[in-house]
Amino acid sequence: MITVIGSLKGGSGKSTVTFNLAIWLALSGQRVLAIDLDPQATLTDVAYVRSEEGYKPRIKVIGRREWSAGVNYDDYDEVVIDVGTADMESLKKALLIADKIVVPVPPSQADVWSTQRFTRYATSVVSRLPNPPGIYAFINRVDMQTAANESYETAAALVSLPGIRFLMPRLSQRPVFLHSFSEGLAAMELDPRDPGVREFNALAAEVYPHLIR
Ligand SMILES: Nc1ncnc2c1ncn2[C@@H]1O[C@H](COP(=O)(O)OP(=O)(O)O)[C@@H](O)[C@H]1O
Ligand SMILES: [Mg+2]
């Protein structure tokens, strides 16, 4: 299955979520390919740190050039693509091969608007496919001190956005995601008992129901 993690805004958590999903998938025994289409190359950087540290499982990350040269998807069970702020052509190419499009949405009105825009664009790209991918949104970076209300409002707005399916599990703003990432680790590897990891596992299970028995 090919999963595109996308949005139009930086800072929504695409690279963090893509990386953590890749490790989660690898830990559950899947052969994983991660594709970094963001010129900022965050995913490539974190994978480099991981391989320098020698952490297992190893994650294969390729960039746009290698992707354009051609990938044999049969070599992998799961492919995750961080489109980041990719050029429109790469974004479109990624959307056209996606089985699923996952959109992290921080709890704010600006992010709801931006998600609406992204959904409209993605829908226009994939609408003529025989089997268009579903577009799924979830709330990321919920501020645990202050933002309960914003988070509910964002949830309500996402539920009623046409063309998008709302994933209930949300991720709070948790230091474990920041700390683990800078070390080249997934959150679950740094501290499997962190509440953020519980949230992440619930999200991953919703994105990959076929891997949960
Ligand atoms: N759930 C979260 N909890 C804490 N920090 C997060 C979370 N999601 C993302 N971040 C942090 O937010 C910043 C932006 O995330 P990133 O994944 O780089 O976003 P994007 O790839 O969409 O630009 C990073 O510093 C990252 O560590
Ligand atoms: Mg990024």
XYZ file of C-alpha atoms and ligand atoms in Angstrom:
241
model
C 0.000 0.000 0.000
C 1.205 3.512 -0.799
C 0.417 6.191 1.777
C 1.002 9.854 1.030
C 1.321 12.136 4.049
C 0.501 15.588 2.800
C -0.700 19.082 3.508
C 0.011 22.514 2.133
C 1.473 23.897 5.342
C 4.859 23.388 6.908
C 4.968 22.432 10.543
C 1.825 20.313 10.578
C 3.847 17.199 11.378
C 4.188 15.440 8.026
C 7.828 14.435 8.413
C 7.403 13.450 12.056
C 4.362 11.319 11.283
C 5.890 9.792 8.140
C 9.028 8.779 10.012
C 7.135 7.331 12.979
C 4.780 5.436 10.664
C 7.760 4.034 8.749
C 9.354 2.688 11.933
C 6.012 1.423 13.248
C 5.516 -0.479 9.988
C 9.059 -1.850 10.003
C 8.665 -2.987 13.613
C 5.509 -4.823 12.635
C 7.490 -6.769 10.064
C 6.666 -4.849 6.898
C 9.218 -4.135 4.179
C 9.069 -0.350 4.137
C 10.180 2.260 1.651
C 10.043 5.930 2.662
C 10.096 8.543 -0.066
C 11.142 12.106 0.734
C 9.801 14.552 -1.831
C 10.382 17.613 0.338
C 13.271 19.812 -0.845
C 13.884 20.456 2.870
C 14.751 16.741 3.096
C 13.844 16.350 6.772
C 13.078 12.666 6.363
C 16.395 12.100 4.609
C 18.189 13.883 7.463
C 16.531 11.886 10.235
C 17.202 8.640 8.378
C 20.850 9.657 8.094
C 21.102 10.214 11.853
C 19.420 6.860 12.407
C 21.818 4.983 10.164
C 24.876 6.782 11.650
C 23.716 5.637 15.082
C 23.218 2.150 13.725
C 19.656 1.797 15.031
C 17.624 -1.158 13.830
C 15.396 -1.681 11.933
C 17.040 0.227 9.148
C 14.739 2.365 7.058
C 15.258 2.895 3.364
C 14.632 6.509 2.387
C 14.949 7.761 -1.161
C 14.650 11.271 -2.559
C 12.951 12.689 -5.577
C 15.705 11.906 -8.050
C 15.875 8.227 -7.170
C 12.072 8.053 -7.122
C 11.853 9.622 -10.588
C 14.327 7.070 -11.912
C 11.792 4.370 -11.057
C 10.936 2.208 -8.060
C 9.833 -1.396 -8.045
C 7.006 -1.217 -5.519
C 6.735 -5.007 -5.457
C 9.898 -5.047 -3.344
C 7.974 -3.427 -0.486
C 4.868 -4.114 1.551
C 4.337 -0.503 2.536
C 5.461 2.777 1.013
C 5.168 6.097 2.843
C 5.663 9.389 1.031
C 6.380 12.720 2.715
C 5.410 15.222 0.046
C 6.286 18.243 2.147
C 6.450 21.355 0.056
C 7.193 19.350 -3.071
C 6.790 21.014 -6.424
C 3.264 20.637 -7.794
C 4.356 18.095 -10.384
C 5.872 15.730 -7.801
C 2.899 16.249 -5.503
C 0.541 15.340 -8.311
C 2.575 12.262 -9.267
C 2.539 11.115 -5.644
C -1.208 11.656 -5.267
C -1.838 9.656 -8.438
C -0.104 6.541 -7.081
C -1.487 6.825 -3.542
C -3.804 4.254 -1.996
C -4.369 6.569 0.930
C -3.731 10.246 1.587
C -3.231 11.232 5.215
C -3.343 14.863 6.319
C -2.090 16.002 9.737
C -4.007 19.080 10.863
C -2.939 21.288 13.763
C -5.936 22.575 15.718
C -6.476 26.021 14.242
C -8.855 27.671 11.823
C -6.006 28.514 9.448
C -5.114 24.846 9.264
C -8.729 23.878 8.592
C -8.824 26.303 5.669
C -5.540 25.026 4.363
C -6.773 21.433 4.692
C -9.882 22.360 2.737
C -7.689 23.763 -0.017
C -5.447 20.707 -0.049
C -8.456 18.383 -0.137
C -9.942 20.253 -3.080
C -6.661 20.047 -4.945
C -6.056 16.366 -4.146
C -9.640 15.489 -5.092
C -9.307 17.255 -8.439
C -6.110 15.303 -9.140
C -7.406 11.844 -8.245
C -11.101 12.123 -9.153
C -10.763 10.476 -12.552
C -8.897 7.456 -11.261
C -10.891 4.214 -11.324
C -10.097 3.737 -7.621
C -9.368 7.142 -6.133
C -7.534 7.069 -2.790
C -9.377 8.142 0.332
C -8.267 11.363 1.965
C -7.988 11.092 5.750
C -7.366 13.881 8.229
C -6.398 13.719 11.873
C -5.562 16.393 14.428
C -1.907 16.735 15.327
C -0.113 18.864 17.917
C -2.958 19.383 20.362
C -1.663 21.671 23.075
C -2.576 19.852 26.262
C -2.692 22.977 28.426
C -4.830 25.318 26.381
C -6.247 24.034 23.174
C -9.077 21.677 24.076
C -11.627 24.031 22.558
C -9.688 24.618 19.372
C -9.234 20.907 19.052
C -12.996 20.278 19.303
C -13.730 23.041 16.824
C -11.149 21.670 14.411
C -12.623 18.189 14.782
C -16.107 19.496 14.085
C -14.891 21.381 11.016
C -12.963 18.367 9.666
C -15.904 16.025 10.179
C -18.037 18.222 7.951
C -15.427 18.908 5.250
C -16.536 17.364 1.970
C -14.179 14.825 0.452
C -12.335 14.006 3.637
C -12.648 11.274 6.230
C -11.871 12.144 9.814
C -9.633 9.865 11.845
C -10.571 10.081 15.512
C -7.209 9.350 17.163
C -5.370 12.617 17.658
C -1.816 13.368 18.653
C -1.061 15.838 21.388
C 1.927 18.109 21.371
C 4.336 15.785 23.208
C 8.044 16.256 23.827
C 8.656 12.581 23.037
C 8.092 13.253 19.319
C 10.665 16.047 19.303
C 13.271 14.287 21.416
C 13.078 10.970 19.632
C 13.216 12.560 16.177
C 16.408 14.460 16.899
C 18.079 11.181 17.849
C 16.927 9.319 14.763
C 14.409 7.285 16.744
C 10.662 6.840 16.584
C 8.770 7.907 19.706
C 7.930 4.269 20.503
C 11.635 3.394 20.498
C 12.603 6.224 22.854
C 9.857 5.616 25.386
C 7.221 2.999 24.589
C 5.266 3.991 27.703
C 4.877 7.668 26.841
C 1.205 8.663 26.429
C 2.150 10.139 23.040
C 3.107 6.659 21.895
C -0.287 5.336 22.921
C -1.888 8.069 20.836
C 0.380 7.298 17.925
C -0.376 3.570 18.039
C -4.096 4.305 17.933
C -3.556 6.495 14.886
C -1.356 3.950 13.107
C -3.976 1.267 13.715
C -6.594 3.473 12.024
C -4.351 4.137 9.042
C -3.334 0.475 8.670
C -6.317 -1.586 9.875
C -5.180 -4.531 7.710
C -2.096 -4.915 9.925
C -4.048 -5.133 13.169
C -5.566 -8.402 14.152
N 2.621 15.513 17.963
C 3.708 16.290 18.097
N 4.193 16.585 19.336
C 5.266 17.373 19.488
N 5.952 17.925 18.479
C 5.518 17.675 17.214
C 4.405 16.849 16.948
N 4.232 16.780 15.596
C 5.212 17.543 15.063
N 5.981 18.084 16.025
C 7.107 19.031 15.870
O 6.673 20.111 15.049
C 7.686 20.530 14.178
C 7.182 20.392 12.734
O 6.972 19.015 12.448
P 7.352 18.392 11.042
O 7.078 16.950 11.119
O 8.723 18.817 10.639
O 6.269 19.124 10.127
P 6.185 19.206 8.523
O 6.964 18.082 7.972
O 4.721 19.131 8.218
O 6.757 20.551 8.171
C 8.884 19.658 14.463
O 9.730 20.362 15.342
C 8.298 18.444 15.155
O 9.189 17.875 16.065
Mg 8.589 18.103 6.681
